[in-house]
Coordinates of C-alpha atoms in Angstrom, one line a residue:
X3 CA -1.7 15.0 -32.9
X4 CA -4.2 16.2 -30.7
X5 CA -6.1 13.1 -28.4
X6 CA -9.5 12.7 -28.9
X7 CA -12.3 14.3 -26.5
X8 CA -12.9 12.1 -23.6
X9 CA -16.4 11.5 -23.1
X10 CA -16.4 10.4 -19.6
X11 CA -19.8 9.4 -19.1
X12 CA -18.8 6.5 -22.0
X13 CA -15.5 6.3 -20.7
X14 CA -17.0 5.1 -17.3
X15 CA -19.4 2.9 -18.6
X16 CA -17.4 1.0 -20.3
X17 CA -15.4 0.7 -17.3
X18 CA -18.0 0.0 -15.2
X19 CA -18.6 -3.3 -17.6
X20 CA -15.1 -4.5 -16.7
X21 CA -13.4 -3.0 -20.3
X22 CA -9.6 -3.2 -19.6
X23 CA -9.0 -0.2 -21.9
X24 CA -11.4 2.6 -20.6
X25 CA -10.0 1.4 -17.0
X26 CA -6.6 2.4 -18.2
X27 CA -7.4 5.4 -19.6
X28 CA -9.3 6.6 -16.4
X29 CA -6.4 5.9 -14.1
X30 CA -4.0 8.0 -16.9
X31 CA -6.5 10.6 -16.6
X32 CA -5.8 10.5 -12.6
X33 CA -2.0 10.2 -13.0
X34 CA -1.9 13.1 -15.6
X35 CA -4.1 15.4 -13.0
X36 CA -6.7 15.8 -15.9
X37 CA -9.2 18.6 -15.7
X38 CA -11.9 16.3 -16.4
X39 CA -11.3 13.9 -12.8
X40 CA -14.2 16.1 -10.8
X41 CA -16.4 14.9 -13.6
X42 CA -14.5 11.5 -13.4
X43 CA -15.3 11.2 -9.6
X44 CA -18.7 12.1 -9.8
X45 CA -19.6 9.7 -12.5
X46 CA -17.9 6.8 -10.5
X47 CA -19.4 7.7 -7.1
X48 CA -22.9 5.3 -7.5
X49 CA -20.1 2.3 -8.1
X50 CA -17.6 2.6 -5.8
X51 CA -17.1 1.4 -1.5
X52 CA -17.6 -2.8 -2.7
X53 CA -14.2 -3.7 -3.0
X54 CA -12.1 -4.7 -0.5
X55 CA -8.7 -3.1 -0.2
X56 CA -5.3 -4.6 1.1
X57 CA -2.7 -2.7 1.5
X58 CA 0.8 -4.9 1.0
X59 CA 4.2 -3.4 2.2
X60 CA 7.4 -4.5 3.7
X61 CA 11.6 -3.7 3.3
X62 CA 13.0 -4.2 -0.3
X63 CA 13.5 -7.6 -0.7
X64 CA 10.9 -9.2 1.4
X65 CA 9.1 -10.9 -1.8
X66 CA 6.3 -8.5 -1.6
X67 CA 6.2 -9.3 -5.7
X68 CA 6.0 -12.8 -5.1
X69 CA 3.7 -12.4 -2.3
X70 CA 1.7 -9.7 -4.4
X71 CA 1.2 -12.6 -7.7
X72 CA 0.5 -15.6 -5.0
X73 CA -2.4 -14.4 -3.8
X74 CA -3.2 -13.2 -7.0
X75 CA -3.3 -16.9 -8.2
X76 CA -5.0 -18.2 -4.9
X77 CA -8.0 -15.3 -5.0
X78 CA -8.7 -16.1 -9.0
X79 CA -8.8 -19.4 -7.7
X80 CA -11.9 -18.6 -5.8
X81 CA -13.1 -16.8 -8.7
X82 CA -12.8 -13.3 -7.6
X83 CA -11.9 -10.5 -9.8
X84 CA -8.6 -8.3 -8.8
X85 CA -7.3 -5.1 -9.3
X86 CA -3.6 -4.7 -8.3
X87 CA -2.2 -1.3 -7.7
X88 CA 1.7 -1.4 -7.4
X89 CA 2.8 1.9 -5.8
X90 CA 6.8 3.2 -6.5
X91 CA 6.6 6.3 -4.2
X92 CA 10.6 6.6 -5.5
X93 CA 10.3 6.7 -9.3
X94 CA 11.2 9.0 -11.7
X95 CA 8.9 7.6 -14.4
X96 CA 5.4 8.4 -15.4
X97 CA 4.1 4.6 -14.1
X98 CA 2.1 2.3 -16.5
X99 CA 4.2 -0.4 -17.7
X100 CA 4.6 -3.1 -14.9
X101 CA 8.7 -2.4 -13.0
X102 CA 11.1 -4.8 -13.1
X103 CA 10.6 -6.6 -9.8
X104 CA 6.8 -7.2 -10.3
X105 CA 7.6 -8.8 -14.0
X106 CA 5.8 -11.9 -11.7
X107 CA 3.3 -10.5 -11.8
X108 CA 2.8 -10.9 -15.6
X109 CA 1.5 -14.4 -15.3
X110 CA -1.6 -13.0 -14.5
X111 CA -1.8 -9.9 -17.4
X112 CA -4.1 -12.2 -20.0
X113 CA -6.6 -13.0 -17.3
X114 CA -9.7 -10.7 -17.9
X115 CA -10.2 -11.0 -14.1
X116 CA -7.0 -9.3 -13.2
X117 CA -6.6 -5.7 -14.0
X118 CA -2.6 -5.1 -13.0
X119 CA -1.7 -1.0 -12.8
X120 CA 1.8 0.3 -11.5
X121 CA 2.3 3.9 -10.3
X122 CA 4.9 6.4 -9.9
X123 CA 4.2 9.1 -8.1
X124 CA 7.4 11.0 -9.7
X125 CA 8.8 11.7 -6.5
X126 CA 5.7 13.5 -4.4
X127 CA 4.2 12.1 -1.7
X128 CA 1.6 14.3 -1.8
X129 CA 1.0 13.1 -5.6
X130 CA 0.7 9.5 -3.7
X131 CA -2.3 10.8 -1.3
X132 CA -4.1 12.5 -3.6
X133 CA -3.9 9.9 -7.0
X134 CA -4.0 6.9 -5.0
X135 CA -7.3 7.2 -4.1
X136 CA -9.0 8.1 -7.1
X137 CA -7.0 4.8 -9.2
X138 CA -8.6 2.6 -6.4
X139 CA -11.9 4.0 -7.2
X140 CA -11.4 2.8 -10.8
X141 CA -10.4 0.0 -10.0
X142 CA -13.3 -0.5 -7.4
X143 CA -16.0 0.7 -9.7
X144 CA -14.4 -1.7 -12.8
X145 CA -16.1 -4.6 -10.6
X146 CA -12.7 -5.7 -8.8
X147 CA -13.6 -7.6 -5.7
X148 CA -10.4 -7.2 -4.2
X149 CA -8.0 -4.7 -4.8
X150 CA -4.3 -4.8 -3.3
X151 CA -1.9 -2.1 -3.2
X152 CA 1.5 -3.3 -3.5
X153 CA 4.4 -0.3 -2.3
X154 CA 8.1 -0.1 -2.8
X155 CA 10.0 -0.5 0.5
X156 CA 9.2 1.0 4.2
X157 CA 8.9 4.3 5.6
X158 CA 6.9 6.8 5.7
X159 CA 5.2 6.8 2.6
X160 CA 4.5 3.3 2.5
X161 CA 3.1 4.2 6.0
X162 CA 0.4 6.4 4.2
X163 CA -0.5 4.3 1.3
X164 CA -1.4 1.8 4.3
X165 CA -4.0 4.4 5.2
X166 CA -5.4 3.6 1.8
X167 CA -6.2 0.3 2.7
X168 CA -9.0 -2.1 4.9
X169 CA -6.5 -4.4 5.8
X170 CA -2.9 -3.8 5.7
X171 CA -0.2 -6.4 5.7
X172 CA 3.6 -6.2 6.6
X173 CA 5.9 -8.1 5.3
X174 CA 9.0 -9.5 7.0
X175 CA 11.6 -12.1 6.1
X176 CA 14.8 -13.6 8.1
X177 CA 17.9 -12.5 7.9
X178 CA 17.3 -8.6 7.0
X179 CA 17.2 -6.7 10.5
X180 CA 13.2 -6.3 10.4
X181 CA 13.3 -6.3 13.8
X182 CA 14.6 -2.6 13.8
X183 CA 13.0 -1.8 10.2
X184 CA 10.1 -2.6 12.2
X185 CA 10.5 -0.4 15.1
X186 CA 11.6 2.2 13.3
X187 CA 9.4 2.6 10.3
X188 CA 6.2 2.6 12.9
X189 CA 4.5 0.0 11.3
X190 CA 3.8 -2.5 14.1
X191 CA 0.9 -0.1 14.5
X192 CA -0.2 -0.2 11.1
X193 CA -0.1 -4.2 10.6
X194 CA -3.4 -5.7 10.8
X195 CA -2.0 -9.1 9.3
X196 CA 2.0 -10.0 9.4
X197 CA 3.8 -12.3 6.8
X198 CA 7.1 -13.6 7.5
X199 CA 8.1 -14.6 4.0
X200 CA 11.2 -16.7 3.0
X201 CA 10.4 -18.7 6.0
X202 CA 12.6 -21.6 4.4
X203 CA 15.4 -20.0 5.5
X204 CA 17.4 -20.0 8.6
X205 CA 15.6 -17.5 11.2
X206 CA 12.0 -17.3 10.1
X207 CA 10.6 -18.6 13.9
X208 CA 12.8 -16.2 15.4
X209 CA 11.8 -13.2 12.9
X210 CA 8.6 -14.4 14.0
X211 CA 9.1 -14.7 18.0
X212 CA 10.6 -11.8 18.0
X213 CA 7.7 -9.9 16.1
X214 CA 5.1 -11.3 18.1
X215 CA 6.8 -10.1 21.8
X216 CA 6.8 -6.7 20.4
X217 CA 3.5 -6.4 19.1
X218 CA 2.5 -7.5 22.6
X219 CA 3.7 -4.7 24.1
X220 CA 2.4 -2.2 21.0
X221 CA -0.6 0.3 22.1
X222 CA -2.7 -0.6 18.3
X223 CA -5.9 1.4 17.6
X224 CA -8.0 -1.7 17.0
X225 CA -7.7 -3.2 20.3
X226 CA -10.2 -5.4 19.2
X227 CA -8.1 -7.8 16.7
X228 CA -5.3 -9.6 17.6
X229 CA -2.6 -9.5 14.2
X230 CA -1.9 -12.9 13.3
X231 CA 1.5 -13.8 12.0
X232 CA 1.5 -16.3 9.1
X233 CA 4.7 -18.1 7.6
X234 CA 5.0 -18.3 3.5
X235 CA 7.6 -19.3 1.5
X236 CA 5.8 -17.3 -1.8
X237 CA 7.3 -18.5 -4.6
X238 CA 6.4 -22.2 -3.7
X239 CA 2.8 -20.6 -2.7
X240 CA 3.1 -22.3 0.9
X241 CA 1.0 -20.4 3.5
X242 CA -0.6 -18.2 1.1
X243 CA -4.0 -19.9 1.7
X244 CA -3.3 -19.3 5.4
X245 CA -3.0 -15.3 4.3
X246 CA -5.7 -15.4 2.5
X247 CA -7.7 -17.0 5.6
X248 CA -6.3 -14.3 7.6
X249 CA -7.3 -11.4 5.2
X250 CA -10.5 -12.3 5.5
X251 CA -11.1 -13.6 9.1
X252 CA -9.9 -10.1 9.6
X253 CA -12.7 -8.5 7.1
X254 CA -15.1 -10.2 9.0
X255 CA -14.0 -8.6 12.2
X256 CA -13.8 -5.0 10.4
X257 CA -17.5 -4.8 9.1
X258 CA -18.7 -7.0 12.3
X259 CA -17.0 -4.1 14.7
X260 CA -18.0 -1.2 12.5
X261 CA -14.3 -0.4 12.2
X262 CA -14.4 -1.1 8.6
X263 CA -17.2 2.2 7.9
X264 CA -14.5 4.0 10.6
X265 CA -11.6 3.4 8.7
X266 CA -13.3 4.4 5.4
X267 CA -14.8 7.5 7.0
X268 CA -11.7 8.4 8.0
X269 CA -9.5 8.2 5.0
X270 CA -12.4 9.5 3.3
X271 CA -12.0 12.5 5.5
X272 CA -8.2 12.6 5.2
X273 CA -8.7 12.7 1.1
X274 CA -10.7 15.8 0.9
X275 CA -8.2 17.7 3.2
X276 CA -5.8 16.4 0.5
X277 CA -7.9 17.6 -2.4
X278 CA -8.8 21.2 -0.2
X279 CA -5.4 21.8 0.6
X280 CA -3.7 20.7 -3.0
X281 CA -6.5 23.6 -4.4
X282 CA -5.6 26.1 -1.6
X283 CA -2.5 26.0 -2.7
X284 CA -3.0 26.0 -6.7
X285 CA -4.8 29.4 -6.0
X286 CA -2.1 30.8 -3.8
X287 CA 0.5 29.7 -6.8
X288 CA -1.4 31.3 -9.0
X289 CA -1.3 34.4 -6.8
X290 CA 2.4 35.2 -7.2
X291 CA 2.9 38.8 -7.7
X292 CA -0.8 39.5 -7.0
X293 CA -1.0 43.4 -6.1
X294 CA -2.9 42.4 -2.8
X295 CA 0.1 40.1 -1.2
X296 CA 2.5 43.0 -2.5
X297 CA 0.1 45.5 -0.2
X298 CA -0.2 43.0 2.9
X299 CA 3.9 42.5 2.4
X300 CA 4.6 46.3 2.0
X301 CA 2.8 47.0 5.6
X302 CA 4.2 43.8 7.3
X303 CA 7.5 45.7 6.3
X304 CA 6.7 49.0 7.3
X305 CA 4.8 48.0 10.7
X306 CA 1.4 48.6 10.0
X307 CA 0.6 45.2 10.5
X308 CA 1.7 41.5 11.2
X309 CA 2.2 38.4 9.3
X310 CA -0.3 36.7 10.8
X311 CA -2.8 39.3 10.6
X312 CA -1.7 39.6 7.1
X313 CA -2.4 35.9 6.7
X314 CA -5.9 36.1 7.5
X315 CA -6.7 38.4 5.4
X316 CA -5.5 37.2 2.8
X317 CA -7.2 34.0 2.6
X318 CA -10.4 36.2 3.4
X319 CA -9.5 37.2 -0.3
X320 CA -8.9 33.5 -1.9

Protein backbone atom coordinates (compact mmCIF):
# COMPACT_ATOMS: atom_id res chain seq x y z
CA UNK A 1 0.00 0.00 0.00
CA UNK A 2 1.10 3.21 -1.07
CA UNK A 3 2.38 5.81 2.06
CA UNK A 4 0.56 8.74 2.50
CA UNK A 5 1.79 12.24 0.98
CA UNK A 6 4.14 13.95 3.30
CA UNK A 7 3.17 17.36 3.87
CA UNK A 8 6.42 18.66 5.13
CA UNK A 9 5.50 21.99 6.14
CA UNK A 10 3.17 19.95 8.93
CA UNK A 11 5.66 17.41 9.16
CA UNK A 12 8.15 20.03 10.48
CA UNK A 13 5.94 21.67 12.63
CA UNK A 14 5.13 19.22 14.43
CA UNK A 15 8.67 18.47 14.91
CA UNK A 16 9.54 21.72 15.69
CA UNK A 17 6.99 21.21 18.88
CA UNK A 18 9.17 18.32 20.09
CA UNK A 19 6.52 15.40 18.42
CA UNK A 20 8.59 12.20 18.68
CA UNK A 21 6.85 10.78 15.59
CA UNK A 22 7.23 13.54 12.87
CA UNK A 23 11.00 13.64 14.17
CA UNK A 24 11.29 10.03 13.15
CA UNK A 25 9.78 10.31 10.04
CA UNK A 26 12.01 13.27 8.98
CA UNK A 27 15.25 11.49 9.81
CA UNK A 28 13.66 8.21 7.59
CA UNK A 29 13.04 10.67 4.96
CA UNK A 30 16.97 11.53 5.23
CA UNK A 31 18.02 7.90 5.53
CA UNK A 32 15.83 6.89 2.55
CA UNK A 33 17.44 9.96 0.32
CA UNK A 34 13.74 11.24 -0.22
CA UNK A 35 13.09 13.64 -3.01
CA UNK A 36 11.31 15.80 -0.68
CA UNK A 37 14.77 16.58 1.80
CA UNK A 38 15.53 20.05 -0.28
CA UNK A 39 12.06 21.03 0.76
CA UNK A 40 12.95 19.30 4.22
CA UNK A 41 16.08 21.54 4.65
CA UNK A 42 14.66 24.55 3.69
CA UNK A 43 11.75 24.34 6.06
CA UNK A 44 14.18 23.48 8.99
CA UNK A 45 16.77 26.18 8.25
CA UNK A 46 14.94 29.25 10.61
CA UNK A 47 15.33 26.41 13.56
CA UNK A 48 18.44 25.03 13.38
CA UNK A 49 22.55 26.17 14.71
CA UNK A 50 21.11 26.05 18.90
CA UNK A 51 22.11 22.87 19.75
CA UNK A 52 25.20 21.81 20.78
CA UNK A 53 26.93 18.83 19.23
CA UNK A 54 29.37 16.22 20.78
CA UNK A 55 30.79 13.96 18.86
CA UNK A 56 31.57 10.46 21.08
CA UNK A 57 34.07 7.90 19.55
CA UNK A 58 36.59 5.49 20.68
CA UNK A 59 37.92 1.43 19.94
CA UNK A 60 35.14 -1.19 20.26
CA UNK A 61 34.80 -1.89 23.69
CA UNK A 62 35.72 1.33 25.32
CA UNK A 63 32.01 1.64 26.95
CA UNK A 64 31.21 4.40 24.60
CA UNK A 65 27.39 2.87 25.20
CA UNK A 66 27.75 3.29 28.78
CA UNK A 67 29.41 6.45 28.44
CA UNK A 68 26.83 7.55 25.66
CA UNK A 69 23.50 6.63 28.47
CA UNK A 70 25.63 8.34 31.56
CA UNK A 71 25.65 11.45 30.36
CA UNK A 72 22.45 11.02 29.10
CA UNK A 73 21.12 10.56 32.71
CA UNK A 74 23.53 13.40 34.12
CA UNK A 75 22.37 16.14 31.22
CA UNK A 76 18.41 15.26 31.93
CA UNK A 77 19.40 15.78 35.30
CA UNK A 78 20.07 19.39 34.50
CA UNK A 79 16.87 19.46 32.61
CA UNK A 80 18.15 19.66 29.15
CA UNK A 81 16.57 17.97 26.28
CA UNK A 82 18.88 15.33 24.19
CA UNK A 83 18.94 14.00 20.95
CA UNK A 84 21.31 11.01 20.59
CA UNK A 85 22.56 10.02 17.20
CA UNK A 86 24.34 6.52 17.27
CA UNK A 87 26.29 6.18 14.05
CA UNK A 88 27.18 2.22 12.69
CA UNK A 89 29.32 3.35 9.71
CA UNK A 90 29.76 -0.87 9.32
CA UNK A 91 26.13 -2.01 9.10
CA UNK A 92 24.34 -3.81 6.72
CA UNK A 93 20.91 -2.73 8.04
CA UNK A 94 18.71 0.12 7.17
CA UNK A 95 19.22 1.76 11.02
CA UNK A 96 16.17 2.69 13.29
CA UNK A 97 15.78 0.25 15.92
CA UNK A 98 18.39 0.94 18.72
CA UNK A 99 21.79 -2.09 18.08
CA UNK A 100 22.54 -4.46 20.50
CA UNK A 101 25.37 -2.76 22.42
CA UNK A 102 23.39 0.61 22.95
CA UNK A 103 20.32 -1.60 24.47
CA UNK A 104 21.56 0.90 27.63
CA UNK A 105 20.62 3.20 26.26
CA UNK A 106 16.85 2.22 26.50
CA UNK A 107 16.52 3.46 30.01
CA UNK A 108 16.12 6.62 28.61
CA UNK A 109 13.44 5.77 25.46
CA UNK A 110 10.14 6.83 27.62
CA UNK A 111 11.59 10.19 28.56
CA UNK A 112 9.96 12.85 26.22
CA UNK A 113 13.21 14.72 26.63
CA UNK A 114 15.37 12.14 25.00
CA UNK A 115 14.92 11.57 21.39
CA UNK A 116 17.41 8.26 20.76
CA UNK A 117 18.07 7.55 16.71
CA UNK A 118 20.61 4.82 15.42
CA UNK A 119 21.97 4.91 11.92
CA UNK A 120 23.49 2.68 9.37
CA UNK A 121 24.95 4.11 6.70
CA UNK A 122 24.79 0.53 4.83
CA UNK A 123 28.32 0.48 4.21
CA UNK A 124 29.04 4.12 2.46
CA UNK A 125 30.94 6.62 3.94
CA UNK A 126 29.93 8.97 1.77
CA UNK A 127 26.14 8.10 2.89
CA UNK A 128 27.66 9.01 6.54
CA UNK A 129 28.75 12.74 5.26
CA UNK A 130 25.97 13.53 3.53
CA UNK A 131 22.86 12.04 6.03
CA UNK A 132 24.53 12.80 9.04
CA UNK A 133 24.13 16.22 8.84
CA UNK A 134 20.77 16.60 7.76
CA UNK A 135 19.42 13.94 11.01
CA UNK A 136 21.42 16.44 13.35
CA UNK A 137 19.38 19.22 11.86
CA UNK A 138 16.23 17.35 13.03
CA UNK A 139 17.22 16.69 15.77
CA UNK A 140 18.58 20.37 16.38
CA UNK A 141 15.45 21.98 15.09
CA UNK A 142 13.11 19.28 17.38
CA UNK A 143 14.37 21.58 20.44
CA UNK A 144 17.31 19.16 21.52
CA UNK A 145 19.78 21.17 23.56
CA UNK A 146 22.43 18.87 23.24
CA UNK A 147 22.90 16.42 20.67
CA UNK A 148 25.65 13.60 20.87
CA UNK A 149 26.75 11.42 18.09
CA UNK A 150 27.72 8.16 19.30
CA UNK A 151 30.10 5.98 16.35
CA UNK A 152 31.09 2.41 16.17
CA UNK A 153 34.81 1.92 16.59
CA UNK A 154 37.97 4.10 15.21
CA UNK A 155 39.25 4.91 11.98
CA UNK A 156 38.66 6.93 9.47
CA UNK A 157 35.11 7.24 9.40
CA UNK A 158 34.69 7.79 12.86
CA UNK A 159 37.39 10.51 12.17
CA UNK A 160 34.74 12.23 9.85
CA UNK A 161 31.60 11.97 11.90
CA UNK A 162 34.02 13.96 14.51
CA UNK A 163 33.91 16.69 11.86
CA UNK A 164 30.16 16.65 12.55
CA UNK A 165 30.67 17.69 15.90
CA UNK A 166 31.53 21.10 18.37
CA UNK A 167 33.23 19.15 20.73
CA UNK A 168 34.56 15.78 20.12
CA UNK A 169 35.47 13.26 22.66
CA UNK A 170 37.81 10.03 22.52
CA UNK A 171 37.43 7.45 24.43
CA UNK A 172 40.19 5.18 25.82
CA UNK A 173 40.21 2.45 28.41
CA UNK A 174 43.27 0.26 29.94
CA UNK A 175 44.36 -2.72 28.88
CA UNK A 176 43.41 -2.42 24.91
CA UNK A 177 46.65 -1.02 23.17
CA UNK A 178 45.02 2.71 22.75
CA UNK A 179 48.14 3.89 22.89
CA UNK A 180 48.74 2.76 19.21
CA UNK A 181 44.92 2.84 18.25
CA UNK A 182 45.54 6.31 19.15
CA UNK A 183 48.45 7.06 17.01
CA UNK A 184 47.33 5.44 14.36
CA UNK A 185 43.71 6.24 13.81
CA UNK A 186 44.87 10.19 13.93
CA UNK A 187 42.71 11.13 16.54
CA UNK A 188 44.88 12.79 19.10
CA UNK A 189 44.19 15.66 16.75
CA UNK A 190 40.71 15.39 16.67
CA UNK A 191 40.11 15.06 20.64
CA UNK A 192 38.98 18.20 22.15
CA UNK A 193 38.01 16.20 25.57
CA UNK A 194 39.62 12.58 26.46
CA UNK A 195 37.85 9.86 28.64
CA UNK A 196 39.75 7.08 29.91
CA UNK A 197 36.91 4.76 30.83
CA UNK A 198 37.11 1.58 32.91
CA UNK A 199 39.44 3.41 34.97
CA UNK A 200 38.76 0.75 37.87
CA UNK A 201 40.93 -1.38 36.27
CA UNK A 202 44.58 -2.05 36.33
CA UNK A 203 46.35 0.61 33.97
CA UNK A 204 43.92 3.47 33.77
CA UNK A 205 46.81 6.27 35.12
CA UNK A 206 49.19 4.81 32.78
CA UNK A 207 46.57 4.84 29.69
CA UNK A 208 46.26 8.22 30.99
CA UNK A 209 50.17 9.33 31.45
CA UNK A 210 50.87 7.98 28.45
CA UNK A 211 47.99 9.89 26.52
CA UNK A 212 48.80 13.06 27.97
CA UNK A 213 52.90 12.91 26.93
CA UNK A 214 51.73 12.42 23.46
CA UNK A 215 49.27 15.03 23.15
CA UNK A 216 52.13 17.26 24.35
CA UNK A 217 54.05 16.74 21.58
CA UNK A 218 50.76 16.77 18.99
CA UNK A 219 50.68 20.00 16.57
CA UNK A 220 46.37 20.48 17.34
CA UNK A 221 44.52 23.16 15.28
CA UNK A 222 43.02 24.85 18.37
CA UNK A 223 46.20 25.82 20.02
CA UNK A 224 44.13 27.66 22.16
CA UNK A 225 42.57 24.75 24.46
CA UNK A 226 44.37 22.49 26.32
CA UNK A 227 42.34 18.73 26.05
CA UNK A 228 41.66 17.70 29.47
CA UNK A 229 41.77 14.00 30.27
CA UNK A 230 38.97 12.85 32.74
CA UNK A 231 38.81 9.30 34.42
CA UNK A 232 35.10 7.45 34.55
CA UNK A 233 34.22 4.19 35.48
CA UNK A 234 30.54 4.61 33.33
CA UNK A 235 28.58 2.15 34.47
CA UNK A 236 28.93 3.34 38.17
CA UNK A 237 28.44 7.04 36.65
CA UNK A 238 31.85 8.09 38.45
CA UNK A 239 33.49 11.04 36.58
CA UNK A 240 30.77 11.68 34.39
CA UNK A 241 29.96 15.04 36.04
CA UNK A 242 33.66 15.76 35.60
CA UNK A 243 32.82 15.18 31.53
CA UNK A 244 30.15 16.98 31.65
CA UNK A 245 32.21 19.96 33.30
CA UNK A 246 34.70 19.50 30.65
CA UNK A 247 32.14 19.56 27.71
CA UNK A 248 31.14 22.58 28.57
CA UNK A 249 34.23 24.53 30.08
CA UNK A 250 35.22 23.62 26.50
CA UNK A 251 31.90 25.24 24.91
CA UNK A 252 32.70 28.15 26.61
CA UNK A 253 36.06 28.48 25.10
CA UNK A 254 34.61 27.63 21.44
CA UNK A 255 32.03 30.51 21.23
CA UNK A 256 34.43 32.84 23.58
CA UNK A 257 37.33 32.24 20.76
CA UNK A 258 35.05 32.38 17.75
CA UNK A 259 36.20 28.80 16.95
CA UNK A 260 32.87 27.55 17.51
CA UNK A 261 31.23 29.89 14.21
CA UNK A 262 34.79 28.45 12.49
CA UNK A 263 34.16 25.07 13.07
CA UNK A 264 30.53 25.37 11.89
CA UNK A 265 31.50 27.37 8.92
CA UNK A 266 33.68 24.91 8.01
CA UNK A 267 31.65 21.76 8.12
CA UNK A 268 29.10 23.80 6.77
CA UNK A 269 31.37 24.32 3.87
CA UNK A 270 32.48 20.67 3.75
CA UNK A 271 28.58 19.63 3.46
CA UNK A 272 27.72 21.36 0.39
CA UNK A 273 30.79 19.98 -1.45
CA UNK A 274 29.25 16.72 -0.20
CA UNK A 275 25.77 17.55 -1.58
CA UNK A 276 27.59 19.25 -5.11
CA UNK A 277 29.63 16.50 -5.67
CA UNK A 278 26.91 13.53 -4.68
CA UNK A 279 24.66 15.60 -7.56
CA UNK A 280 27.65 15.85 -10.03
CA UNK A 281 27.87 12.56 -9.99
CA UNK A 282 23.96 11.50 -10.08
CA UNK A 283 24.04 13.45 -13.49
CA UNK A 284 27.17 11.82 -14.76
CA UNK A 285 25.29 8.29 -13.84
CA UNK A 286 22.65 9.21 -15.47
CA UNK A 287 24.79 10.00 -18.51
CA UNK A 288 25.89 6.47 -19.27
CA UNK A 289 25.71 5.83 -22.96
CA UNK A 290 24.93 9.55 -23.59
CA UNK A 291 25.78 10.16 -27.43
CA UNK A 292 28.11 13.10 -26.39
CA UNK A 293 30.67 10.98 -23.97
CA UNK A 294 30.50 8.26 -26.89
CA UNK A 295 31.71 11.36 -29.41
CA UNK A 296 34.36 12.89 -26.78
CA UNK A 297 35.54 8.92 -26.27
CA UNK A 298 35.57 8.13 -30.13
CA UNK A 299 38.14 11.18 -30.71
CA UNK A 300 40.21 10.53 -27.39
CA UNK A 301 40.65 7.07 -29.35
CA UNK A 302 41.30 8.26 -32.60
CA UNK A 303 43.70 11.32 -31.46
CA UNK A 304 41.76 14.26 -32.07
CA UNK A 305 41.75 15.09 -28.66
CA UNK A 306 42.69 14.30 -25.01
CA UNK A 307 41.11 13.10 -21.94
CA UNK A 308 41.47 15.95 -20.23
CA UNK A 309 40.38 18.16 -22.77
CA UNK A 310 37.56 15.81 -23.21
CA UNK A 311 36.88 16.29 -19.55
CA UNK A 312 36.25 19.77 -19.65
CA UNK A 313 34.08 19.78 -22.08
CA UNK A 314 32.11 17.67 -20.92
CA UNK A 315 31.12 19.10 -17.73
CA UNK A 316 30.72 22.41 -19.93
CA UNK A 317 27.75 20.10 -21.06
CA UNK A 318 26.36 18.95 -17.39
Amino acid sequence: MARRAVAVGELVERATAGDARAVARLISLVEDASPLLPEVSAALAPHVGRAQIIGLTGSPGVGKSTTTGALVAALRAQGRKVGVLAVDPSSPFSGGALLGDRIRMQDHAGDPGVFIRSMATRGHLGGLAWAAPQALRVLDAAGCDVILVETVGVGQSEIEVAGLADTTVVLLAPGMGDGIQAAKAGILEIGDVYVVNKADRDGARQVRRELRAMLSLTDRPDAGWKPPIVLTVAYREEGIGEVLAALDAHFSHLRSSGELARRRLRRTRDEIETLATTELRARFASMRGDHRIEALAADVVAGKTDPFTASRRLLDTV
